[in-house]
Amino acid sequence: MWHEWSLRAKIVGLTVGVVLPVMATATALAVRLSRNALEDDLRTSGLALARELAASAVAYHGTENDALLQQEIRSMAGRGGPVRDVAVYAVTPAGLAVRAIEGRPERPDADVEVAAREGQEIVAVKRETLSRLWQVTVPVWERKRSVGAVSLTLPLARADALARRIERQAVLLWLTAMCLLVGALSAFMNRALAAPLGRILGVMGRAEAGDLGERAPEDRKDEVGQVARGLNRMLDRVASFQTELARRVAEATAQLRTTNERLYAAQQQVGRTERLAAAGELAAAMAHNVGTPLSGVVGHLQLLEEEVTDAAVKARLRRILGQVNRAVAAARQFLGAARPAPLRVSVDMETLLADLLLLVSPESQRKGITVVQTCADDLPTLAADPSQLQELFLGLITNALDAMGTGGTLRVVAETGRSDKGGPAIRVTVSDTGCGIPPENLAKVFEPFFTTRSASGGTGLGLAIARRIAQEHGGTIRLESEPGRGTRAVVELPAGAE
Ligand SMILES: Nc1ncnc2c1ncn2[C@@H]1O[C@H](COP(=O)(O)OP(=O)(O)OP(=O)(O)O)[C@@H](O)[C@H]1O
Ligand SMILES: [Mg+2]
C-alpha cells in the first residue's frame, strides 16, 4: 500500500502523521498547564480571603458583632467573586457553633473540626455531582489560640469552563494549522517535485518512443535540476551513438553493395568463360557428328579410288580423300580431349537459389525489380553437380532480369514434383514479367548461338547449356511465354539423379 503511494502522498502523509500527534500532545499539555495555573490561582486567592476573614472574625469578636460579620460574608459570597459559600465557626464548650454562615449547611464538616481544634489550614478539592470546588478552611487565632474556623468554597466551574474554551480554541487553531500545512506542503510538492518530474518523465517517454531530440528543462539548481541535466547528458550521448551507428551501418552497407557488385561481375565473367568452355564442348559434339559421316565418306572415296582407272580422276579423288582425311583427323583430335567425370553431391536447392538471388541482388535492386522466392518445406535433396546447377539457374535468372526493364517481378518457385519415371523430383520455375518471346523465336531459343541480345554481349549459349545440364542430370527444361506479358522457364530434376 505504502509503496503504491505517490511521492507527494507519502511526504504529506508522513508530515501529518508526525505533526498531528506532536501538536495534539502539546495542545493537551498546554490546556492542562493553564487549568492547573487557574486552579492554583483560585486556591491562593481562596486562602488569602479565608485568612482575611479569620482576621475579621477576631476583630468582630462578641455576639453583637456577628451581625456585622454576617454582613461581610454575605457581601463576600454575593459580589460575583470566586467565593460561593462562607461560614465562620466558634469553638464553644458545647462544640463548634456557627457565628455567621452564607450558602453552606450549618453542620461543620471534619475539615472545620480539625482546623478549629488543631489550628491547621486545610485546602482540599471536593467533588459535587457535576462540578468540583476548592474548600479552604483556616483557623481563627486569638492570642495564639484557635478559637474557631473560617470555611470557604470556591467552585472550579469557571476554571473548568475556561479550560474547555482554551481546549476548543486550541483544537480549532490546530485544525486550521493542519489544513494550512497540508495545503502548503501539497502545493510545494507539486511545484518542487511533481510538475518538474512529470516533464522529465515526458522527455523519457518520448526518448523511449524514438524521439531523441527533446530535452528536459535545466533551469533548476536543486536535485530535480541535477536529474534533468543528467538525463539530457545521457540523451546527448545516446543521440551521438545513434548517429555514429547509422553512419557506420551506411558505410558497411555501401561496402557490402560494392563487394556484391564485384562478385556479380566476377560471376558473370566466370559464366562467360564457362559458356566458352561449353562452346568447346558443343564444337566437340559437332566434330563427332561431322567426323562419323566423314569416316563413311572416306571409305567410299577409297573404294572409288580403287575402281577408277582414269589417272586424272584418280589424282583428283586422292586430293579429295586427303582433305576429308584431314577433316576426320581434326574431328578425332577434338574428340580425344577427355571429358571430366560428372560430379554428384547432395544439393540443398533452397540455399542454392537463395545464394543466386543474393548474387544478382545489385542488378535487381538497380532495376527496381521485386524478387520473390518460394520453397516448399518438403523439398527432396538432390544428388547433383552444384556448380552446374548454379550455371543453369543463373542463366535462367539473368535471362529473366534481361527481359525486364525497370520494375516488374522475378519469381523463383521450388516445389516437389514427379519425374517421368514416377520418382520424386524438384520442379523449379523461374518466371518474369518481361517482354516475352515471340512464337517464331520460342522454337529456336535452345539452339546454340541463337540470341536477340548480341548487341549487349549475348552469346546465345545460356539456354543451350541450361538444357545440356538439365539433361545430364536426367531432367528436362521448357519455356512458356506470352509476348508482352512474361516468360516461365520450368526445370524438372529427378531427386535420385545419379
Ligand atoms: N526470359 C526470357 N524472356 C524473353 N526472352 C528470352 C528469355 N529467355 C531467353 N530469351 C530469348 O532467348 C534467347 C536465347 O537466350 P540465351 O540465354 O540462350 O542467350 P542470351 O541470353 O541471348 O545470351 P547469354 O545467355 O549468353 O547472355 C535470348 O536472346 C532471348 O531472345
Ligand atoms: Mg541468357
Short mmCIF file of C-alpha atoms and ligand atoms in Angstrom, two decimals:
data_model
loop_
_atom_site.label_atom_id
_atom_site.label_comp_id
_atom_site.label_asym_id
_atom_site.label_seq_id
_atom_site.Cartn_x
_atom_site.Cartn_y
_atom_site.Cartn_z
CA MET A 1 0.00 0.00 0.00
CA TRP A 2 2.74 2.47 1.11
CA HIS A 3 4.78 1.52 -1.99
CA GLU A 4 1.86 2.39 -4.26
CA TRP A 5 1.56 5.93 -2.90
CA SER A 6 2.95 8.81 -4.92
CA LEU A 7 5.92 10.72 -3.50
CA ARG A 8 3.64 13.68 -2.72
CA ALA A 9 1.14 11.50 -0.80
CA LYS A 10 3.98 9.89 1.15
CA ILE A 11 5.54 13.18 2.24
CA VAL A 12 2.18 14.75 3.14
CA GLY A 13 1.11 11.57 4.95
CA LEU A 14 4.38 11.38 6.87
CA THR A 15 4.23 15.04 7.86
CA VAL A 16 0.62 14.77 9.02
CA GLY A 17 1.40 11.50 10.82
CA VAL A 18 4.29 13.07 12.75
CA VAL A 19 2.99 16.62 13.25
CA LEU A 20 -0.55 15.56 14.23
CA PRO A 21 0.33 13.60 17.43
CA VAL A 22 3.03 16.10 18.43
CA MET A 23 0.63 19.02 18.11
CA ALA A 24 -2.16 17.12 19.87
CA THR A 25 0.13 16.29 22.81
CA ALA A 26 1.41 19.87 23.01
CA THR A 27 -2.14 21.21 22.98
CA ALA A 28 -3.29 18.79 25.71
CA LEU A 29 -0.23 19.73 27.80
CA ALA A 30 -0.86 23.45 27.35
CA VAL A 31 -4.52 23.06 28.31
CA ARG A 32 -3.57 21.06 31.38
CA LEU A 33 -0.95 23.64 32.47
CA SER A 34 -3.38 26.52 32.02
CA ARG A 35 -6.03 24.67 34.03
CA ASN A 36 -3.50 23.96 36.81
CA ALA A 37 -2.42 27.61 36.84
CA LEU A 38 -6.04 28.72 37.07
CA GLU A 39 -6.77 26.29 39.90
CA ASP A 40 -3.61 27.37 41.80
CA ASP A 41 -4.59 30.97 41.37
CA LEU A 42 -8.05 30.27 42.73
CA ARG A 43 -6.57 28.30 45.66
CA THR A 44 -4.20 31.14 46.56
CA SER A 45 -6.89 33.78 46.43
CA GLY A 46 -9.23 31.47 48.44
CA LEU A 47 -6.58 31.10 51.13
CA ALA A 48 -5.97 34.88 51.23
CA LEU A 49 -9.70 35.58 51.52
CA ALA A 50 -10.13 32.94 54.25
CA ARG A 51 -7.21 34.38 56.24
CA GLU A 52 -8.57 37.90 55.81
CA LEU A 53 -11.99 36.72 57.04
CA ALA A 54 -10.36 34.89 60.02
CA ALA A 55 -8.69 38.19 60.99
CA SER A 56 -12.07 40.00 60.66
CA ALA A 57 -13.71 37.28 62.81
CA VAL A 58 -11.28 38.08 65.63
CA ALA A 59 -11.88 41.81 65.19
CA TYR A 60 -15.65 41.32 65.26
CA HIS A 61 -15.44 39.24 68.45
CA GLY A 62 -18.59 39.37 70.56
CA THR A 63 -22.05 38.25 69.64
CA GLU A 64 -23.21 41.78 68.85
CA ASN A 65 -20.68 41.95 66.11
CA ASP A 66 -21.67 38.66 64.49
CA ALA A 67 -24.35 40.56 62.54
CA LEU A 68 -21.58 42.67 61.04
CA LEU A 69 -19.61 39.53 60.31
CA GLN A 70 -22.67 38.03 58.62
CA GLN A 71 -22.97 41.16 56.52
CA GLU A 72 -19.36 40.94 55.43
CA ILE A 73 -19.52 37.29 54.42
CA ARG A 74 -22.74 37.88 52.53
CA SER A 75 -21.14 40.61 50.53
CA MET A 76 -18.10 38.34 50.01
CA ALA A 77 -20.21 35.48 48.67
CA GLY A 78 -22.56 37.73 46.79
CA ARG A 79 -20.25 40.08 44.85
CA GLY A 80 -19.91 37.73 41.96
CA GLY A 81 -16.43 36.76 43.00
CA PRO A 82 -14.94 33.30 43.19
CA VAL A 83 -16.44 32.51 46.61
CA ARG A 84 -19.72 30.58 46.78
CA ASP A 85 -20.20 29.51 50.39
CA VAL A 86 -18.77 31.05 53.52
CA ALA A 87 -19.10 30.03 57.19
CA VAL A 88 -17.44 31.20 60.38
CA TYR A 89 -17.48 28.86 63.37
CA ALA A 90 -16.56 29.43 67.02
CA VAL A 91 -15.30 26.84 69.48
CA THR A 92 -17.69 26.66 72.44
CA PRO A 93 -17.71 24.25 75.34
CA ALA A 94 -20.70 22.58 73.68
CA GLY A 95 -18.81 22.14 70.45
CA LEU A 96 -18.48 24.18 67.25
CA ALA A 97 -21.14 26.86 66.85
CA VAL A 98 -21.96 28.87 63.72
CA ARG A 99 -21.19 32.57 64.04
CA ALA A 100 -22.08 33.58 60.51
CA ILE A 101 -22.98 31.50 57.51
CA GLU A 102 -23.82 32.01 53.83
CA GLY A 103 -24.89 29.24 51.44
CA ARG A 104 -23.45 26.28 53.38
CA PRO A 105 -25.07 23.61 55.56
CA GLU A 106 -24.80 24.53 59.23
CA ARG A 107 -23.11 21.34 60.37
CA PRO A 108 -19.37 21.78 60.26
CA ASP A 109 -17.51 19.00 58.47
CA ALA A 110 -14.36 17.13 59.58
CA ASP A 111 -12.01 19.73 57.98
CA VAL A 112 -13.61 22.50 60.09
CA GLU A 113 -13.21 20.37 63.25
CA VAL A 114 -9.52 19.78 62.53
CA ALA A 115 -8.85 23.43 61.63
CA ALA A 116 -10.64 24.81 64.70
CA ARG A 117 -9.31 22.33 67.23
CA GLU A 118 -5.79 21.73 65.91
CA GLY A 119 -5.15 25.10 64.28
CA GLN A 120 -4.41 23.63 60.82
CA GLU A 121 -5.12 25.21 57.44
CA ILE A 122 -6.77 22.70 55.12
CA VAL A 123 -7.19 23.20 51.38
CA ALA A 124 -8.88 20.36 49.51
CA VAL A 125 -10.69 19.74 46.23
CA LYS A 126 -14.22 18.48 46.84
CA ARG A 127 -16.43 16.84 44.26
CA GLU A 128 -20.09 17.62 43.83
CA THR A 129 -22.46 15.91 41.44
CA LEU A 130 -21.49 17.93 38.36
CA SER A 131 -18.60 20.09 39.43
CA ARG A 132 -15.50 20.42 41.61
CA LEU A 133 -14.63 23.10 44.15
CA TRP A 134 -11.82 24.20 46.42
CA GLN A 135 -12.70 24.02 50.10
CA VAL A 136 -10.40 26.26 52.12
CA THR A 137 -10.58 26.00 55.90
CA VAL A 138 -8.39 28.13 58.20
CA PRO A 139 -8.39 28.51 61.99
CA VAL A 140 -9.32 31.76 63.73
CA TRP A 141 -6.48 32.67 66.05
CA GLU A 142 -6.92 34.76 69.15
CA ARG A 143 -3.91 35.25 71.41
CA LYS A 144 -2.19 32.30 69.79
CA ARG A 145 -5.16 30.07 70.48
CA SER A 146 -7.51 28.67 67.89
CA VAL A 147 -10.98 29.89 68.82
CA GLY A 148 -12.83 28.94 65.68
CA ALA A 149 -12.58 28.35 61.96
CA VAL A 150 -13.43 30.00 58.65
CA SER A 151 -14.52 27.80 55.78
CA LEU A 152 -14.88 28.96 52.14
CA THR A 153 -15.79 27.09 48.97
CA LEU A 154 -14.60 28.33 45.61
CA PRO A 155 -16.17 26.42 42.69
CA LEU A 156 -13.78 25.34 39.95
CA ALA A 157 -16.56 25.52 37.35
CA ARG A 158 -15.13 28.74 35.93
CA ALA A 159 -11.67 27.32 35.67
CA ASP A 160 -13.15 24.24 34.01
CA ALA A 161 -15.21 26.37 31.58
CA LEU A 162 -12.15 28.46 30.79
CA ALA A 163 -10.08 25.33 30.23
CA ARG A 164 -12.73 23.96 27.89
CA ARG A 165 -12.74 27.23 25.97
CA ILE A 166 -8.98 27.11 25.67
CA GLU A 167 -9.28 23.49 24.56
CA ARG A 168 -11.82 24.35 21.84
CA GLN A 169 -9.76 27.26 20.59
CA ALA A 170 -6.64 25.17 20.59
CA VAL A 171 -8.31 22.41 18.56
CA LEU A 172 -9.65 25.00 16.10
CA LEU A 173 -6.24 26.59 15.79
CA TRP A 174 -4.66 23.22 15.44
CA LEU A 175 -7.08 22.13 12.67
CA THR A 176 -6.50 25.38 10.77
CA ALA A 177 -2.75 24.93 11.10
CA MET A 178 -3.04 21.36 9.89
CA CYS A 179 -5.09 22.35 6.80
CA LEU A 180 -2.66 25.15 6.01
CA LEU A 181 0.30 22.81 6.46
CA VAL A 182 -1.17 20.08 4.22
CA GLY A 183 -2.20 22.66 1.60
CA ALA A 184 1.18 24.37 1.63
CA LEU A 185 3.05 21.06 1.55
CA SER A 186 0.91 19.77 -1.28
CA ALA A 187 1.40 22.94 -3.32
CA PHE A 188 5.12 22.92 -2.59
CA MET A 189 5.45 19.25 -3.58
CA ASN A 190 3.57 19.93 -6.77
CA ARG A 191 5.78 22.87 -7.69
CA ALA A 192 9.05 21.41 -6.48
CA LEU A 193 8.66 17.75 -7.47
CA ALA A 194 5.53 16.52 -9.24
CA ALA A 195 5.45 19.07 -12.10
CA PRO A 196 9.18 19.01 -12.99
CA LEU A 197 9.32 15.21 -12.59
CA GLY A 198 6.30 14.98 -14.91
CA ARG A 199 8.21 16.98 -17.55
CA ILE A 200 11.27 14.74 -17.13
CA LEU A 201 9.10 11.62 -17.45
CA GLY A 202 7.55 13.07 -20.63
CA VAL A 203 11.01 13.53 -22.18
CA MET A 204 11.96 9.97 -21.14
CA GLY A 205 8.75 8.57 -22.67
CA ARG A 206 9.39 10.36 -25.99
CA ALA A 207 13.02 9.15 -25.99
CA GLU A 208 11.75 5.61 -25.43
CA ALA A 209 9.45 6.03 -28.44
CA GLY A 210 12.47 7.04 -30.54
CA ASP A 211 12.38 10.86 -30.39
CA LEU A 212 15.81 11.78 -29.03
CA GLY A 213 15.51 15.47 -29.94
CA GLU A 214 13.58 16.62 -26.84
CA ARG A 215 15.43 17.79 -23.68
CA ALA A 216 14.27 18.24 -20.03
CA PRO A 217 14.27 21.87 -18.69
CA GLU A 218 17.52 22.56 -16.79
CA ASP A 219 16.50 25.86 -15.11
CA ARG A 220 16.53 24.48 -11.53
CA LYS A 221 19.55 24.22 -9.27
CA ASP A 222 18.17 21.53 -6.93
CA GLU A 223 18.24 17.71 -7.21
CA VAL A 224 15.45 17.73 -9.81
CA GLY A 225 17.61 20.06 -11.93
CA GLN A 226 20.54 17.66 -11.49
CA VAL A 227 18.38 14.73 -12.64
CA ALA A 228 17.27 16.77 -15.69
CA ARG A 229 20.87 17.67 -16.55
CA GLY A 230 21.94 14.03 -16.11
CA LEU A 231 19.13 12.83 -18.36
CA ASN A 232 19.99 15.43 -21.02
CA ARG A 233 23.66 14.41 -20.97
CA MET A 234 22.62 10.77 -21.37
CA LEU A 235 20.28 11.62 -24.26
CA ASP A 236 23.09 13.61 -25.95
CA ARG A 237 25.35 10.60 -25.74
CA VAL A 238 22.67 8.17 -26.97
CA ALA A 239 21.87 10.52 -29.89
CA SER A 240 25.53 10.79 -30.87
CA PHE A 241 25.91 7.00 -30.58
CA GLN A 242 22.89 6.59 -32.82
CA THR A 243 24.24 8.99 -35.43
CA GLU A 244 27.62 7.23 -35.34
CA LEU A 245 25.92 3.83 -35.61
CA ALA A 246 23.81 4.97 -38.58
CA ARG A 247 26.96 6.33 -40.26
CA ARG A 248 28.80 3.04 -39.74
CA VAL A 249 25.84 0.96 -40.92
CA ALA A 250 25.61 3.13 -44.07
CA GLU A 251 29.34 2.69 -44.63
CA ALA A 252 29.15 -1.07 -44.14
CA THR A 253 26.09 -1.30 -46.41
CA ALA A 254 27.87 0.66 -49.13
CA GLN A 255 30.91 -1.61 -48.78
CA LEU A 256 28.71 -4.68 -48.94
CA ARG A 257 26.98 -3.34 -52.04
CA THR A 258 30.32 -2.71 -53.76
CA THR A 259 31.55 -6.18 -52.82
CA ASN A 260 28.33 -7.73 -54.10
CA GLU A 261 28.57 -5.83 -57.36
CA ARG A 262 32.15 -7.02 -57.81
CA LEU A 263 31.09 -10.56 -57.01
CA TYR A 264 28.27 -10.33 -59.52
CA ALA A 265 30.62 -9.02 -62.19
CA ALA A 266 33.11 -11.80 -61.39
CA GLN A 267 30.37 -14.41 -61.54
CA GLN A 268 29.25 -13.11 -64.91
CA GLN A 269 32.84 -13.31 -66.13
CA VAL A 270 33.03 -16.90 -64.89
CA GLY A 271 29.71 -17.59 -66.60
CA ARG A 272 31.04 -16.24 -69.86
CA THR A 273 34.22 -18.32 -69.55
CA GLU A 274 32.19 -21.42 -68.75
CA ARG A 275 29.97 -20.75 -71.72
CA LEU A 276 33.01 -20.51 -73.96
CA ALA A 277 34.23 -23.80 -72.48
CA ALA A 278 30.82 -25.25 -73.16
CA ALA A 279 31.06 -23.88 -76.70
CA GLY A 280 34.18 -26.01 -77.00
CA GLU A 281 32.19 -29.00 -75.80
CA LEU A 282 29.47 -28.31 -78.34
CA ALA A 283 32.13 -27.99 -81.01
CA ALA A 284 33.39 -31.40 -79.91
CA ALA A 285 29.90 -32.80 -80.27
CA MET A 286 29.74 -31.28 -83.73
CA ALA A 287 33.12 -32.74 -84.50
CA HIS A 288 31.70 -36.12 -83.52
CA ASN A 289 28.61 -35.60 -85.64
CA VAL A 290 30.67 -34.43 -88.60
CA GLY A 291 33.52 -36.93 -88.07
CA THR A 292 31.28 -40.03 -88.11
CA PRO A 293 29.67 -39.45 -91.54
CA LEU A 294 33.03 -38.24 -92.88
CA SER A 295 34.60 -41.58 -91.90
CA GLY A 296 31.94 -43.25 -94.09
CA VAL A 297 32.73 -40.81 -96.86
CA VAL A 298 36.44 -41.74 -96.59
CA GLY A 299 35.59 -45.46 -97.03
CA HIS A 300 33.51 -44.77 -100.10
CA LEU A 301 36.18 -42.48 -101.57
CA GLN A 302 38.84 -45.19 -101.08
CA LEU A 303 36.66 -47.75 -102.91
CA LEU A 304 36.00 -45.24 -105.69
CA GLU A 305 39.72 -44.50 -106.00
CA GLU A 306 40.46 -48.23 -106.45
CA GLU A 307 37.70 -48.64 -109.02
CA VAL A 308 38.56 -45.58 -111.15
CA THR A 309 41.15 -46.10 -113.87
CA ASP A 310 41.43 -42.56 -115.24
CA ALA A 311 44.63 -41.20 -113.78
CA ALA A 312 43.43 -37.59 -113.67
CA VAL A 313 40.20 -38.56 -111.84
CA LYS A 314 42.25 -40.81 -109.53
CA ALA A 315 44.59 -37.92 -108.69
CA ARG A 316 41.65 -35.63 -108.01
CA LEU A 317 39.95 -38.29 -105.81
CA ARG A 318 43.20 -38.73 -103.88
CA ARG A 319 43.28 -34.96 -103.22
CA ILE A 320 39.69 -35.05 -102.01
CA LEU A 321 40.48 -38.07 -99.83
CA GLY A 322 43.46 -36.19 -98.39
CA GLN A 323 41.31 -33.20 -97.45
CA VAL A 324 38.50 -35.34 -95.98
CA ASN A 325 41.08 -37.32 -94.02
CA ARG A 326 42.40 -34.05 -92.61
CA ALA A 327 38.87 -33.13 -91.52
CA VAL A 328 38.35 -36.59 -89.93
CA ALA A 329 41.72 -36.30 -88.15
CA ALA A 330 40.79 -32.85 -86.84
CA ALA A 331 37.44 -34.18 -85.58
CA ARG A 332 39.21 -37.13 -83.88
CA GLN A 333 41.70 -34.74 -82.29
CA PHE A 334 38.78 -32.71 -80.87
CA LEU A 335 37.07 -35.80 -79.58
CA GLY A 336 40.31 -37.03 -78.00
CA ALA A 337 40.01 -34.43 -75.22
CA ALA A 338 38.86 -36.44 -72.17
CA ARG A 339 35.56 -35.44 -70.61
CA PRO A 340 35.66 -34.97 -66.84
CA ALA A 341 33.50 -37.42 -64.81
CA PRO A 342 30.27 -35.79 -63.71
CA LEU A 343 30.17 -34.71 -60.02
CA ARG A 344 27.25 -35.78 -57.81
CA VAL A 345 26.87 -34.39 -54.31
CA SER A 346 23.87 -33.65 -52.13
CA VAL A 347 22.50 -30.21 -53.05
CA ASP A 348 20.10 -28.07 -50.98
CA MET A 349 18.04 -26.35 -53.65
CA GLU A 350 16.63 -23.64 -51.38
CA THR A 351 20.09 -22.41 -50.33
CA LEU A 352 21.42 -22.68 -53.87
CA LEU A 353 18.61 -20.49 -55.26
CA ALA A 354 18.82 -18.02 -52.33
CA ASP A 355 22.58 -17.60 -52.94
CA LEU A 356 21.97 -16.93 -56.64
CA LEU A 357 19.28 -14.34 -55.88
CA LEU A 358 21.65 -12.64 -53.43
CA LEU A 359 24.28 -12.64 -56.15
CA VAL A 360 22.03 -10.84 -58.63
CA SER A 361 20.54 -8.51 -55.97
CA PRO A 362 22.64 -5.46 -57.08
CA GLU A 363 21.16 -5.82 -60.58
CA SER A 364 17.60 -6.46 -59.40
CA GLN A 365 17.78 -3.55 -56.92
CA ARG A 366 19.22 -1.21 -59.52
CA LYS A 367 16.31 -2.03 -61.84
CA GLY A 368 13.72 -1.85 -59.03
CA ILE A 369 12.62 -5.45 -59.60
CA THR A 370 10.73 -7.28 -56.85
CA VAL A 371 12.26 -10.68 -56.17
CA VAL A 372 10.10 -13.42 -54.63
CA GLN A 373 11.50 -16.80 -53.62
CA THR A 374 9.18 -19.60 -52.51
CA CYS A 375 10.37 -23.03 -51.49
CA ALA A 376 8.24 -25.99 -50.38
CA ASP A 377 9.11 -27.33 -46.93
CA ASP A 378 9.37 -30.93 -48.05
CA LEU A 379 11.81 -30.49 -50.98
CA PRO A 380 13.81 -33.68 -51.54
CA THR A 381 17.61 -33.31 -51.62
CA LEU A 382 19.22 -33.62 -54.98
CA ALA A 383 22.35 -35.58 -55.94
CA ALA A 384 23.85 -33.18 -58.49
CA ASP A 385 26.76 -31.01 -59.52
CA PRO A 386 26.13 -27.78 -57.61
CA SER A 387 28.27 -25.57 -59.85
CA GLN A 388 26.44 -26.86 -62.94
CA LEU A 389 23.07 -26.25 -61.32
CA GLN A 390 24.26 -22.74 -60.45
CA GLU A 391 25.20 -22.21 -64.07
CA LEU A 392 21.77 -23.49 -65.18
CA PHE A 393 19.68 -21.33 -62.86
CA LEU A 394 21.92 -18.26 -63.12
CA GLY A 395 21.37 -18.46 -66.91
CA LEU A 396 17.58 -18.51 -66.39
CA ILE A 397 17.61 -15.75 -63.77
CA THR A 398 19.83 -13.42 -65.86
CA ASN A 399 17.58 -14.06 -68.88
CA ALA A 400 14.57 -13.05 -66.76
CA LEU A 401 16.33 -9.90 -65.47
CA ASP A 402 17.47 -9.02 -69.02
CA ALA A 403 13.89 -9.36 -70.27
CA MET A 404 12.57 -6.81 -67.74
CA GLY A 405 13.20 -3.09 -67.90
CA THR A 406 12.63 -1.06 -64.73
CA GLY A 407 10.17 -2.63 -62.24
CA GLY A 408 8.45 -5.99 -62.53
CA THR A 409 8.60 -9.20 -60.52
CA LEU A 410 11.05 -12.07 -60.66
CA ARG A 411 9.54 -15.17 -59.06
CA VAL A 412 11.53 -18.30 -58.27
CA VAL A 413 9.44 -21.22 -57.01
CA ALA A 414 10.82 -24.60 -55.95
CA GLU A 415 8.32 -27.37 -55.32
CA THR A 416 8.12 -31.12 -55.16
CA GLY A 417 7.10 -32.89 -58.34
CA ARG A 418 7.13 -36.32 -60.01
CA SER A 419 9.78 -37.38 -62.50
CA ASP A 420 8.93 -39.17 -65.80
CA LYS A 421 9.72 -42.45 -64.07
CA GLY A 422 7.36 -41.64 -61.20
CA GLY A 423 10.08 -40.92 -58.62
CA PRO A 424 10.34 -37.73 -56.53
CA ALA A 425 11.55 -34.68 -58.38
CA ILE A 426 12.14 -30.98 -57.82
CA ARG A 427 10.38 -28.53 -60.06
CA VAL A 428 11.91 -25.07 -60.23
CA THR A 429 10.03 -22.34 -62.08
CA VAL A 430 11.73 -19.04 -62.91
CA SER A 431 9.12 -16.56 -64.13
CA ASP A 432 9.33 -12.93 -65.08
CA THR A 433 7.01 -10.13 -66.16
CA GLY A 434 9.30 -9.11 -69.01
CA CYS A 435 8.97 -8.69 -72.79
CA GLY A 436 8.22 -12.38 -73.51
CA ILE A 437 9.32 -14.39 -76.59
CA PRO A 438 7.55 -14.20 -79.95
CA PRO A 439 6.21 -17.65 -81.05
CA GLU A 440 8.57 -17.78 -84.04
CA ASN A 441 11.59 -17.48 -81.69
CA LEU A 442 10.31 -19.84 -78.96
CA ALA A 443 11.31 -22.88 -81.02
CA LYS A 444 14.84 -21.57 -81.53
CA VAL A 445 15.83 -20.35 -78.10
CA PHE A 446 17.54 -23.62 -77.09
CA GLU A 447 19.67 -23.63 -80.24
CA PRO A 448 23.30 -22.80 -79.56
CA PHE A 449 24.21 -19.23 -80.60
CA PHE A 450 20.59 -18.11 -81.03
CA THR A 451 20.36 -14.71 -79.45
CA THR A 452 18.41 -11.48 -79.77
CA ARG A 453 20.87 -9.79 -77.44
CA SER A 454 24.06 -9.84 -79.46
CA ALA A 455 24.20 -6.05 -79.21
CA SER A 456 24.50 -6.28 -75.44
CA GLY A 457 27.02 -9.13 -75.44
CA GLY A 458 24.63 -12.12 -75.51
CA THR A 459 26.26 -15.30 -76.83
CA GLY A 460 23.06 -17.29 -77.30
CA LEU A 461 24.55 -20.19 -75.36
CA GLY A 462 22.78 -19.71 -71.98
CA LEU A 463 19.70 -21.85 -72.73
CA ALA A 464 21.65 -24.44 -74.79
CA ILE A 465 23.93 -25.02 -71.80
CA ALA A 466 20.95 -24.99 -69.43
CA ARG A 467 19.30 -27.76 -71.43
CA ARG A 468 22.50 -29.83 -71.58
CA ILE A 469 22.93 -29.54 -67.78
CA ALA A 470 19.28 -30.47 -67.15
CA GLN A 471 19.60 -33.48 -69.44
CA GLU A 472 22.89 -34.57 -67.86
CA HIS A 473 21.01 -34.62 -64.53
CA GLY A 474 18.24 -36.75 -66.03
CA GLY A 475 15.84 -33.80 -66.09
CA THR A 476 14.02 -31.55 -68.54
CA ILE A 477 13.67 -27.86 -69.25
CA ARG A 478 10.92 -26.00 -71.11
CA LEU A 479 9.99 -22.39 -71.76
CA GLU A 480 6.47 -20.94 -71.83
CA SER A 481 5.99 -17.37 -72.89
CA GLU A 482 3.33 -14.78 -73.59
CA PRO A 483 4.81 -11.92 -75.65
CA GLY A 484 4.46 -8.65 -73.78
CA ARG A 485 3.46 -10.34 -70.52
CA GLY A 486 6.33 -12.57 -69.44
CA THR A 487 8.10 -15.90 -69.59
CA ARG A 488 8.21 -19.02 -67.42
CA ALA A 489 11.17 -21.39 -67.50
CA VAL A 490 10.33 -24.76 -65.87
CA VAL A 491 13.13 -27.15 -64.88
CA GLU A 492 12.35 -30.61 -63.54
CA LEU A 493 15.15 -32.61 -61.92
CA PRO A 494 14.64 -36.14 -60.51
CA ALA A 495 15.71 -36.27 -56.88
CA GLY A 496 17.56 -39.55 -57.20
CA ALA A 497 19.65 -38.45 -60.18
CA GLU A 498 22.98 -40.34 -60.03
N1 LIG B 1 13.08 -14.86 -70.00
C1 LIG B 1 13.18 -14.51 -71.27
N2 LIG B 1 12.41 -13.50 -71.74
C2 LIG B 1 12.48 -13.11 -73.05
N3 LIG B 1 13.32 -13.67 -73.93
C3 LIG B 1 14.11 -14.66 -73.50
C4 LIG B 1 14.10 -15.11 -72.16
N4 LIG B 1 14.98 -16.12 -72.03
C5 LIG B 1 15.55 -16.28 -73.25
N5 LIG B 1 15.04 -15.39 -74.14
C6 LIG B 1 15.36 -15.30 -75.54
O1 LIG B 1 16.13 -16.41 -75.88
C7 LIG B 1 17.39 -16.00 -76.41
C8 LIG B 1 18.44 -17.00 -76.06
O2 LIG B 1 18.71 -16.98 -74.69
P1 LIG B 1 20.11 -17.48 -74.17
O3 LIG B 1 20.09 -17.40 -72.71
O4 LIG B 1 20.37 -18.79 -74.78
O5 LIG B 1 21.11 -16.46 -74.80
P2 LIG B 1 21.27 -14.92 -74.44
O6 LIG B 1 20.60 -14.63 -73.15
O7 LIG B 1 20.81 -14.11 -75.58
O8 LIG B 1 22.83 -14.74 -74.31
P3 LIG B 1 23.69 -15.12 -73.00
O9 LIG B 1 22.91 -16.12 -72.26
O10 LIG B 1 24.97 -15.56 -73.49
O11 LIG B 1 23.79 -13.81 -72.30
C9 LIG B 1 17.61 -14.64 -75.86
O12 LIG B 1 18.44 -13.87 -76.70
C10 LIG B 1 16.20 -14.08 -75.80
O13 LIG B 1 15.77 -13.59 -77.05
MG MG B 2 20.99 -15.90 -71.48
#
